Amino acid sequence: MLKLPDYSCVRTLVSLDDAYELCRQITAKYSKTFYLGTMLMPEAKRRAIWAIYVWCRRTDELVDGPRASLTTSETLDEWEKQLEAVFDGHPVEDPDVALVDTLERFPIDIQPFRDMIAGQRMDLHRSRYETFEQLELYCYRVAGTVGLMTTPVMGIDTVPRTTPWDLYGTVQDDPTSEAVALGIANQLTNILRDVGEDASRGRIYIPLDELALFGYTEEDLFNGVVDERWRELMRFQIQRARKFFVSAERGIRSLSRDARFPVWAALMLYSGILDEIERNNYDVFRYRAYVPGFRKLTCLPIARLRAAVL
Ligand SMILES: CC(C)=CCC/C(C)=C/CC/C(C)=C/CC/C(C)=C/[C@@H]1[C@@H](COP(=O)(O)OP(=O)(O)O)[C@]1(C)CC/C=C(\C)CC/C=C(\C)CCC=C(C)C
Ligand SMILES: Nc1ncnc2c1ncn2[C@@H]1O[C@H](COP(=O)(O)OP(=O)(O)OP(=O)(O)O)[C@@H](O)[C@H]1O
Ligand SMILES: [Mn+2]
């Protein structure tokens, strides 16, 4: 079993600035998209998002990282206790120093963090989802929760703006469900991009009843068969992921002004992966869909404009 540090021990940890710098470096190393998003935010918010990112990354690594085979349900129990210590103001490891500070500055609830651990537990115990309902619960837990963790940092500002091209109607007070929708959209996209990689680990996230609906079998998936059945199935999956992105868009105008551009940018960059899958003619087995740097750059002025006018 993977042993975590004893959270009841007192130990010497890094300074607050060093802890945030560590979180910055880890975010930059692991995610170009989210790091870019944070670089468009004011300093205080950006540092908080790095701290949250790193906690999420560490949680994900427990079941997805190089030492994942050592992770058991007890490891996740310990991780949850470490989380509680952090919420009580007691950092256990260096990056926790930044998270404790972030939790003091922003009104963030512990429940989404617990729910994310529950999502990682699902990865530990199951490698198939029968229906989309089951998959949606998984997606809420591992990714929708990120929306709930980060919205209190980004802040809400619902001052209505009326424009002749108003696409989304009145500004809502509470963008919680849109924040969750963005996490789910990202996770569905991630799943479609990584179908081949997950299959090589014996995992299938696409709901089995939907594979059956398109006459595509588990065996086809493990053999990386790309034919019209697969392409139709992928078109269906992509269309659904896009619906979640569209729901999320409605919520961005309820966020603080200084968070709208970063979130539009992150949304456009991540949903761009779906366009790349289409460009690769749905062959996620042989080609990894990624948004090339120049296309990421062209998204930015459009995201800037959307943040200003939508
Ligand atoms: C710019 C910004 C606000 C970013 C948020 C950054 C953040 C804290 C991300 C956490 C990501 C993370 C490590 C989660 C652990 C579980 C996991 C791996 C989920 C997948 C992320 C993809 O990461 P990546 O591509 O690096 O994965 P791999 O390379 O395959 O390992 C997820 C797909 C989920 C990410 C979910 C979000 C970022 C939620 C987004 C929602 C908001 C920012 C709320 C916006 C508010 C409204 C009202 C729309
Ligand atoms: N164009 C590419 N071709 C092959 N491998 C890549 C490519 N881009 C990234 N990788 C590798 O795959 C890993 C994850 O790639 P990914 O596209 O998720 O980039 P990322 O830095 O995590 O950014 P993002 O936030 O957009 O997911 C990278 O750390 C890198 O090692
Ligand atoms: Mn990535």
PDB file of C-alpha atoms in Angstrom, residues 113-292:
ATOM      1  CA  PHE A 113     -12.584  18.030  -2.343  1.00  0.00           C
ATOM      2  CA  ARG A 114     -14.170  15.031  -0.609  1.00  0.00           C
ATOM      3  CA  ASP A 115     -16.245  14.358  -3.710  1.00  0.00           C
ATOM      4  CA  MET A 116     -13.112  14.354  -5.869  1.00  0.00           C
ATOM      5  CA  ILE A 117     -11.559  11.716  -3.620  1.00  0.00           C
ATOM      6  CA  ALA A 118     -14.800   9.712  -4.016  1.00  0.00           C
ATOM      7  CA  GLY A 119     -14.283  10.015  -7.780  1.00  0.00           C
ATOM      8  CA  GLN A 120     -10.776   8.593  -7.479  1.00  0.00           C
ATOM      9  CA  ARG A 121     -12.236   5.742  -5.451  1.00  0.00           C
ATOM     10  CA  MET A 122     -14.469   4.947  -8.433  1.00  0.00           C
ATOM     11  CA  ASP A 123     -11.320   4.646 -10.587  1.00  0.00           C
ATOM     12  CA  LEU A 124      -9.894   2.252  -8.032  1.00  0.00           C
ATOM     13  CA  HIS A 125     -12.898  -0.040  -8.055  1.00  0.00           C
ATOM     14  CA  ARG A 126     -14.350   0.074 -11.525  1.00  0.00           C
ATOM     15  CA  SER A 127     -13.181   0.098 -15.123  1.00  0.00           C
ATOM     16  CA  ARG A 128     -16.552   0.185 -16.904  1.00  0.00           C
ATOM     17  CA  TYR A 129     -19.662   2.411 -16.865  1.00  0.00           C
ATOM     18  CA  GLU A 130     -22.966   0.862 -17.931  1.00  0.00           C
ATOM     19  CA  THR A 131     -24.829   4.119 -18.603  1.00  0.00           C
ATOM     20  CA  PHE A 132     -24.175   7.832 -19.066  1.00  0.00           C
ATOM     21  CA  GLU A 133     -25.865   8.476 -15.713  1.00  0.00           C
ATOM     22  CA  GLN A 134     -23.068   6.515 -14.020  1.00  0.00           C
ATOM     23  CA  LEU A 135     -20.383   8.224 -16.098  1.00  0.00           C
ATOM     24  CA  GLU A 136     -21.830  11.662 -15.340  1.00  0.00           C
ATOM     25  CA  LEU A 137     -21.511  11.015 -11.606  1.00  0.00           C
ATOM     26  CA  TYR A 138     -17.846  10.066 -12.136  1.00  0.00           C
ATOM     27  CA  CYS A 139     -17.289  13.208 -14.237  1.00  0.00           C
ATOM     28  CA  TYR A 140     -18.929  15.412 -11.590  1.00  0.00           C
ATOM     29  CA  ARG A 141     -16.689  13.916  -8.935  1.00  0.00           C
ATOM     30  CA  VAL A 142     -13.331  14.139 -10.691  1.00  0.00           C
ATOM     31  CA  ALA A 143     -13.907  17.346 -12.655  1.00  0.00           C
ATOM     32  CA  GLY A 144     -17.216  19.087 -11.918  1.00  0.00           C
ATOM     33  CA  THR A 145     -15.850  19.514  -8.397  1.00  0.00           C
ATOM     34  CA  VAL A 146     -12.998  21.642  -9.802  1.00  0.00           C
ATOM     35  CA  GLY A 147     -15.606  24.171 -10.915  1.00  0.00           C
ATOM     36  CA  LEU A 148     -16.987  24.273  -7.349  1.00  0.00           C
ATOM     37  CA  MET A 149     -13.507  24.671  -5.846  1.00  0.00           C
ATOM     38  CA  THR A 150     -12.445  27.474  -8.179  1.00  0.00           C
ATOM     39  CA  THR A 151     -15.629  29.597  -8.458  1.00  0.00           C
ATOM     40  CA  PRO A 152     -15.237  31.084  -4.926  1.00  0.00           C
ATOM     41  CA  VAL A 153     -11.707  32.138  -5.906  1.00  0.00           C
ATOM     42  CA  MET A 154     -12.731  33.698  -9.191  1.00  0.00           C
ATOM     43  CA  GLY A 155     -15.686  35.433  -7.570  1.00  0.00           C
ATOM     44  CA  ILE A 156     -19.194  36.250  -8.740  1.00  0.00           C
ATOM     45  CA  ASP A 157     -20.402  39.530 -10.186  1.00  0.00           C
ATOM     46  CA  THR A 158     -23.905  39.534 -11.580  1.00  0.00           C
ATOM     47  CA  VAL A 159     -24.290  43.184 -12.562  1.00  0.00           C
ATOM     48  CA  PRO A 160     -26.506  42.819 -15.658  1.00  0.00           C
ATOM     49  CA  ARG A 161     -25.245  44.023 -19.012  1.00  0.00           C
ATOM     50  CA  THR A 162     -27.810  44.420 -21.714  1.00  0.00           C
ATOM     51  CA  THR A 163     -26.588  44.201 -25.276  1.00  0.00           C
ATOM     52  CA  PRO A 164     -28.496  44.003 -28.538  1.00  0.00           C
ATOM     53  CA  TRP A 165     -26.872  40.619 -29.202  1.00  0.00           C
ATOM     54  CA  ASP A 166     -27.703  39.141 -25.801  1.00  0.00           C
ATOM     55  CA  LEU A 167     -27.394  35.395 -26.341  1.00  0.00           C
ATOM     56  CA  TYR A 168     -27.845  34.065 -22.849  1.00  0.00           C
ATOM     57  CA  GLY A 169     -30.719  36.063 -21.362  1.00  0.00           C
ATOM     58  CA  THR A 170     -30.598  37.430 -17.809  1.00  0.00           C
ATOM     59  CA  VAL A 171     -27.424  37.139 -15.732  1.00  0.00           C
ATOM     60  CA  GLN A 172     -27.845  34.475 -13.048  1.00  0.00           C
ATOM     61  CA  ASP A 173     -26.842  34.983  -9.417  1.00  0.00           C
ATOM     62  CA  ASP A 174     -25.502  31.513  -9.036  1.00  0.00           C
ATOM     63  CA  PRO A 175     -23.342  29.967 -11.769  1.00  0.00           C
ATOM     64  CA  THR A 176     -22.771  26.749  -9.794  1.00  0.00           C
ATOM     65  CA  SER A 177     -24.345  24.366 -12.264  1.00  0.00           C
ATOM     66  CA  GLU A 178     -22.486  26.020 -15.186  1.00  0.00           C
ATOM     67  CA  ALA A 179     -19.205  25.668 -13.283  1.00  0.00           C
ATOM     68  CA  VAL A 180     -19.943  21.973 -12.804  1.00  0.00           C
ATOM     69  CA  ALA A 181     -20.936  21.708 -16.488  1.00  0.00           C
ATOM     70  CA  LEU A 182     -17.527  23.052 -17.549  1.00  0.00           C
ATOM     71  CA  GLY A 183     -15.761  20.434 -15.449  1.00  0.00           C
ATOM     72  CA  ILE A 184     -17.950  17.679 -16.923  1.00  0.00           C
ATOM     73  CA  ALA A 185     -17.384  18.991 -20.467  1.00  0.00           C
ATOM     74  CA  ASN A 186     -13.619  18.972 -19.887  1.00  0.00           C
ATOM     75  CA  GLN A 187     -13.682  15.474 -18.459  1.00  0.00           C
ATOM     76  CA  LEU A 188     -15.809  14.090 -21.315  1.00  0.00           C
ATOM     77  CA  THR A 189     -13.324  15.670 -23.735  1.00  0.00           C
ATOM     78  CA  ASN A 190     -10.418  14.176 -21.809  1.00  0.00           C
ATOM     79  CA  ILE A 191     -12.094  10.751 -21.971  1.00  0.00           C
ATOM     80  CA  LEU A 192     -12.590  10.958 -25.755  1.00  0.00           C
ATOM     81  CA  ARG A 193      -8.998  12.096 -26.298  1.00  0.00           C
ATOM     82  CA  ASP A 194      -7.612   9.298 -24.125  1.00  0.00           C
ATOM     83  CA  VAL A 195      -9.776   6.349 -25.279  1.00  0.00           C
ATOM     84  CA  GLY A 196      -6.717   4.483 -26.623  1.00  0.00           C
ATOM     85  CA  GLU A 197      -4.502   5.169 -23.619  1.00  0.00           C
ATOM     86  CA  ASP A 198      -7.277   4.093 -21.219  1.00  0.00           C
ATOM     87  CA  ALA A 199      -7.973   0.941 -23.259  1.00  0.00           C
ATOM     88  CA  SER A 200      -4.316  -0.046 -22.938  1.00  0.00           C
ATOM     89  CA  ARG A 201      -4.901   0.005 -19.160  1.00  0.00           C
ATOM     90  CA  GLY A 202      -8.069  -2.089 -19.551  1.00  0.00           C
ATOM     91  CA  ARG A 203     -10.353   0.899 -18.944  1.00  0.00           C
ATOM     92  CA  ILE A 204     -13.426   1.977 -20.904  1.00  0.00           C
ATOM     93  CA  TYR A 205     -15.185   5.191 -19.893  1.00  0.00           C
ATOM     94  CA  ILE A 206     -17.611   5.388 -22.822  1.00  0.00           C
ATOM     95  CA  PRO A 207     -20.904   3.943 -21.485  1.00  0.00           C
ATOM     96  CA  LEU A 208     -21.331   0.317 -22.518  1.00  0.00           C
ATOM     97  CA  ASP A 209     -24.992   0.795 -23.493  1.00  0.00           C
ATOM     98  CA  GLU A 210     -23.854   3.454 -25.976  1.00  0.00           C
ATOM     99  CA  LEU A 211     -21.164   1.180 -27.467  1.00  0.00           C
ATOM    100  CA  ALA A 212     -23.949  -1.387 -27.980  1.00  0.00           C
ATOM    101  CA  LEU A 213     -26.270   1.213 -29.516  1.00  0.00           C
ATOM    102  CA  PHE A 214     -23.724   1.794 -32.282  1.00  0.00           C
ATOM    103  CA  GLY A 215     -22.935  -1.925 -32.679  1.00  0.00           C
ATOM    104  CA  TYR A 216     -19.325  -1.389 -31.566  1.00  0.00           C
ATOM    105  CA  THR A 217     -17.865  -3.975 -29.177  1.00  0.00           C
ATOM    106  CA  GLU A 218     -15.320  -3.866 -26.360  1.00  0.00           C
ATOM    107  CA  GLU A 219     -13.131  -6.081 -28.517  1.00  0.00           C
ATOM    108  CA  ASP A 220     -13.295  -3.527 -31.373  1.00  0.00           C
ATOM    109  CA  LEU A 221     -12.224  -0.864 -28.911  1.00  0.00           C
ATOM    110  CA  PHE A 222      -9.281  -2.884 -27.604  1.00  0.00           C
ATOM    111  CA  ASN A 223      -8.249  -3.529 -31.230  1.00  0.00           C
ATOM    112  CA  GLY A 224      -8.508   0.194 -32.082  1.00  0.00           C
ATOM    113  CA  VAL A 225     -11.024  -0.379 -34.874  1.00  0.00           C
ATOM    114  CA  VAL A 226     -11.906   2.910 -36.616  1.00  0.00           C
ATOM    115  CA  ASP A 227     -14.851   2.414 -38.956  1.00  0.00           C
ATOM    116  CA  GLU A 228     -18.210   4.054 -39.593  1.00  0.00           C
ATOM    117  CA  ARG A 229     -19.682   2.548 -36.359  1.00  0.00           C
ATOM    118  CA  TRP A 230     -16.867   4.121 -34.346  1.00  0.00           C
ATOM    119  CA  ARG A 231     -17.112   7.455 -36.143  1.00  0.00           C
ATOM    120  CA  GLU A 232     -20.874   7.638 -35.523  1.00  0.00           C
ATOM    121  CA  LEU A 233     -20.337   6.768 -31.863  1.00  0.00           C
ATOM    122  CA  MET A 234     -17.677   9.475 -31.564  1.00  0.00           C
ATOM    123  CA  ARG A 235     -19.888  12.062 -33.310  1.00  0.00           C
ATOM    124  CA  PHE A 236     -22.547  11.329 -30.703  1.00  0.00           C
ATOM    125  CA  GLN A 237     -20.077  11.629 -27.813  1.00  0.00           C
ATOM    126  CA  ILE A 238     -18.582  14.861 -29.164  1.00  0.00           C
ATOM    127  CA  GLN A 239     -22.012  16.399 -29.634  1.00  0.00           C
ATOM    128  CA  ARG A 240     -22.873  15.675 -26.007  1.00  0.00           C
ATOM    129  CA  ALA A 241     -19.586  17.092 -24.707  1.00  0.00           C
ATOM    130  CA  ARG A 242     -20.246  20.253 -26.728  1.00  0.00           C
ATOM    131  CA  LYS A 243     -23.689  20.622 -25.116  1.00  0.00           C
ATOM    132  CA  PHE A 244     -21.968  20.742 -21.714  1.00  0.00           C
ATOM    133  CA  PHE A 245     -19.550  23.392 -23.021  1.00  0.00           C
ATOM    134  CA  VAL A 246     -22.497  25.463 -24.276  1.00  0.00           C
ATOM    135  CA  SER A 247     -24.244  25.202 -20.867  1.00  0.00           C
ATOM    136  CA  ALA A 248     -21.020  26.315 -19.201  1.00  0.00           C
ATOM    137  CA  GLU A 249     -20.683  29.371 -21.457  1.00  0.00           C
ATOM    138  CA  ARG A 250     -23.883  30.842 -19.998  1.00  0.00           C
ATOM    139  CA  GLY A 251     -22.301  30.948 -16.539  1.00  0.00           C
ATOM    140  CA  ILE A 252     -19.146  32.877 -17.441  1.00  0.00           C
ATOM    141  CA  ARG A 253     -20.910  36.248 -17.487  1.00  0.00           C
ATOM    142  CA  SER A 254     -21.843  35.710 -13.806  1.00  0.00           C
ATOM    143  CA  LEU A 255     -18.175  35.514 -12.816  1.00  0.00           C
ATOM    144  CA  SER A 256     -16.095  38.497 -11.745  1.00  0.00           C
ATOM    145  CA  ARG A 257     -14.994  40.590 -14.669  1.00  0.00           C
ATOM    146  CA  ASP A 258     -11.317  39.654 -14.234  1.00  0.00           C
ATOM    147  CA  ALA A 259     -12.085  35.909 -14.374  1.00  0.00           C
ATOM    148  CA  ARG A 260     -14.172  35.885 -17.560  1.00  0.00           C
ATOM    149  CA  PHE A 261     -11.309  36.057 -20.059  1.00  0.00           C
ATOM    150  CA  PRO A 262      -9.265  33.268 -18.373  1.00  0.00           C
ATOM    151  CA  VAL A 263     -12.301  30.980 -18.197  1.00  0.00           C
ATOM    152  CA  TRP A 264     -13.330  31.700 -21.795  1.00  0.00           C
ATOM    153  CA  ALA A 265      -9.742  30.973 -22.827  1.00  0.00           C
ATOM    154  CA  ALA A 266      -9.575  27.698 -20.875  1.00  0.00           C
ATOM    155  CA  LEU A 267     -12.998  26.658 -22.241  1.00  0.00           C
ATOM    156  CA  MET A 268     -12.064  27.393 -25.847  1.00  0.00           C
ATOM    157  CA  LEU A 269      -8.663  25.730 -25.590  1.00  0.00           C
ATOM    158  CA  TYR A 270     -10.038  22.590 -23.987  1.00  0.00           C
ATOM    159  CA  SER A 271     -13.059  22.290 -26.301  1.00  0.00           C
ATOM    160  CA  GLY A 272     -10.587  22.745 -29.185  1.00  0.00           C
ATOM    161  CA  ILE A 273      -9.475  19.165 -28.461  1.00  0.00           C
ATOM    162  CA  LEU A 274     -12.872  17.998 -29.796  1.00  0.00           C
ATOM    163  CA  ASP A 275     -12.195  19.843 -33.079  1.00  0.00           C
ATOM    164  CA  GLU A 276      -8.792  18.134 -33.261  1.00  0.00           C
ATOM    165  CA  ILE A 277     -10.399  14.711 -32.784  1.00  0.00           C
ATOM    166  CA  GLU A 278     -12.628  15.496 -35.763  1.00  0.00           C
ATOM    167  CA  ARG A 279      -9.609  16.664 -37.771  1.00  0.00           C
ATOM    168  CA  ASN A 280      -7.960  13.312 -37.007  1.00  0.00           C
ATOM    169  CA  ASN A 281     -11.047  11.641 -38.485  1.00  0.00           C
ATOM    170  CA  TYR A 282     -11.922  10.270 -35.000  1.00  0.00           C
ATOM    171  CA  ASP A 283      -8.803   8.101 -34.801  1.00  0.00           C
ATOM    172  CA  VAL A 284      -8.007   8.586 -31.122  1.00  0.00           C
ATOM    173  CA  PHE A 285      -6.114   5.303 -31.095  1.00  0.00           C
ATOM    174  CA  ARG A 286      -3.252   6.317 -33.378  1.00  0.00           C
ATOM    175  CA  TYR A 287      -3.185  10.105 -33.002  1.00  0.00           C
ATOM    176  CA  ARG A 288      -3.250  12.097 -29.784  1.00  0.00           C
ATOM    177  CA  ALA A 289      -5.572  15.052 -30.319  1.00  0.00           C
ATOM    178  CA  TYR A 290      -3.938  18.259 -29.119  1.00  0.00           C
ATOM    179  CA  VAL A 291      -4.412  21.905 -29.919  1.00  0.00           C
ATOM    180  CA  PRO A 292      -1.211  23.200 -31.561  1.00  0.00           C
TER     181      PRO A 292
END
